[in-house]
Structure formats: structure tokens, C-alpha cells
Amino acid sequence: MAVTYSDTVKDNRMTQVLNAIDGGAGAGYIEICSAAYAAVLATITLSDPCGTVGTQALTLTMPKSDTNADNTGTAAIARIKDSTGTIVVSGLTVSTSGADINLSSLAITAGDTVTLNSAVITHAA
């Protein structure tokens, strides 16, 4: 039988994720990476606080941009770090719609602007 959590517990857990992202002296950030984290393509600084929790999900404040992408490649996976560089969430899906992290384009060229249109981390069952 699958483990399930009450909605209150899910909201509390997602609030802890928000608090962890906002930990440290500054804002957390998202690293947009190529497959298997082979290269960081773009680094997008989040708001502080990074978003809001509701309905068992953390919705990050958007839109956000990196005006100078780090490397050229195809966005495939993302992770969120706090301001000290500690990974808080990894394995986030990336697409132009319907993913955890939704970008304006998956094709990233070094030096270009990368726009993060939406980001929602939803608690599992």
C-alpha cells in the first residue's frame, strides 16, 4: 500500500522546503542544467522569500531571468540551492510547459537571456 500524507502535513513539508531555499544571508537560486547535470547552462536568482505555499505545492515568484547564460546546451534538469550553495531540491523536470520548471526555450546559448516563466514544486502523495 502506498504511503499518503494529510494535506496539512504536505503544506508543512513544502513550507520547510521554502524555508530551506530562503536559508542563508541571500536569495536562493535555480541552476538549469544539461542532462545528468553535466553543465550548468543558466543560474537564476530567486526572490527572497522565493514564493508561496498552498494546496500542497510551492509556487516560486515569477518571472525571473538570467541575462547572461553560463553555457550553451539543451536544458534537461534543474536543481534549487540556498544562498550558500547547498542543494535543497534536485531532479526537477524542465520544459517550456507542463514541467516543474518552465522556460521560454530549452535551447540555451552562452551569453543569452534565459527566462523562467513558471516553477511549481508539488508534494507527492
C-alpha positions as MATLAB code, in Angstrom:
seq = 'MAVTYSDTVKDNRMTQVLNAIDGGAGAGYIEICSAAYAAVLATITLSDPCGTVGTQALTLTMPKSDTNADNTGTAAIARIKDSTGTIVVSGLTVSTSGADINLSSLAITAGDTVTLNSAVITHAA';
ca = [
       0.000    0.000    0.000;
       1.265    3.476   -0.882;
       2.080    5.997    1.822;
      -0.076    9.119    1.804;
       0.062   12.292    3.865;
      -2.660   14.656    5.037;
      -2.944   17.975    3.199;
      -1.780   19.807    6.337;
       1.385   17.693    6.552;
       2.069   18.267    2.833;
       1.710   22.042    3.259;
       4.002   21.972    6.311;
       6.635   19.984    4.421;
       6.506   22.366    1.449;
       6.860   25.306    3.874;
      10.055   23.671    5.142;
      11.299   23.480    1.528;
      10.562   27.200    1.102;
      12.397   27.977    4.367;
      15.387   25.885    3.275;
      15.612   27.673   -0.102;
      15.460   31.026    1.687;
      18.107   29.909    4.219;
      21.341   31.824    4.345;
      22.058   35.520    4.043;
      20.756   35.981    0.482;
      18.292   34.632   -2.034;
      18.368   31.040   -3.261;
      18.793   30.216   -6.925;
      17.917   27.704   -9.627;
      20.561   26.026  -11.755;
      19.275   24.997  -15.167;
      21.469   22.128  -16.384;
      22.062   19.849  -19.324;
      21.331   16.115  -18.920;
      22.754   14.469  -15.778;
      23.928   17.903  -14.542;
      26.837   17.730  -16.997;
      26.887   21.536  -17.328;
      25.164   24.456  -15.645;
      23.577   26.358  -18.501;
      21.962   29.196  -16.535;
      21.699   30.369  -12.946;
      18.546   32.224  -11.990;
      18.372   34.087   -8.673;
      15.047   33.731   -6.872;
      13.106   36.274   -4.848;
      13.573   36.246   -1.070;
      11.167   34.876    0.032;
      11.237   32.606   -3.012;
       7.498   32.002   -3.300;
       4.338   30.872   -1.551;
       2.942   27.569   -0.314;
      -0.640   26.489   -0.914;
      -2.555   23.395   -1.962;
       0.438   21.144   -1.225;
       2.747   22.993   -3.594;
       5.457   25.644   -3.541;
       4.940   28.199   -6.295;
       8.023   30.284   -6.950;
       7.664   34.004   -7.656;
       7.993   34.576  -11.419;
       9.057   35.559  -13.983;
      12.798   35.529  -13.370;
      15.711   35.705  -15.809;
      19.410   35.084  -16.168;
      20.626   37.808  -18.527;
      23.931   36.080  -19.220;
      23.632   32.287  -19.617;
      26.708   30.378  -18.458;
      26.983   27.741  -21.199;
      25.412   26.511  -24.443;
      23.249   23.392  -24.443;
      19.783   21.925  -24.059;
      18.062   22.372  -20.702;
      17.127   18.962  -19.294;
      17.114   19.085  -15.483;
      17.244   21.650  -12.693;
      18.093   21.999   -9.024;
      17.490   24.671   -6.418;
      20.167   25.799   -3.981;
      20.069   28.116   -1.000;
      22.277   31.215   -0.940;
      25.204   29.210    0.469;
      25.158   26.751   -2.446;
      23.547   23.859   -0.580;
      21.238   21.795   -2.801;
      17.684   21.927   -1.421;
      15.766   20.315   -4.312;
      17.140   18.359   -7.278;
      15.747   16.287  -10.115;
      13.314   18.965  -11.250;
      11.843   18.484  -14.709;
      12.421   21.240  -17.279;
      10.338   22.098  -20.341;
       8.514   25.009  -21.940;
       5.225   23.944  -20.305;
       3.861   21.241  -18.023;
       7.111   20.681  -16.067;
       8.355   21.660  -12.613;
      10.458   24.402  -14.237;
       9.091   26.063  -17.385;
      11.455   28.125  -19.519;
      10.941   30.319  -22.560;
      13.149   27.886  -24.537;
      15.112   24.698  -23.862;
      17.856   25.720  -26.298;
      20.282   27.897  -24.329;
      23.230   29.779  -25.776;
      26.007   31.167  -23.576;
      25.540   34.892  -23.036;
      21.838   34.897  -23.923;
      18.931   35.701  -21.617;
      17.111   32.688  -20.142;
      13.617   33.390  -18.817;
      11.952   31.238  -16.193;
       8.222   31.581  -16.848;
       6.878   29.389  -14.031;
       8.053   26.983  -11.369;
       5.906   24.856   -9.084;
       7.146   22.089   -6.826;
       4.266   19.813   -5.872;
       4.332   17.457   -2.902;
       3.993   13.775   -3.802;
       1.077   11.727   -2.476;
];
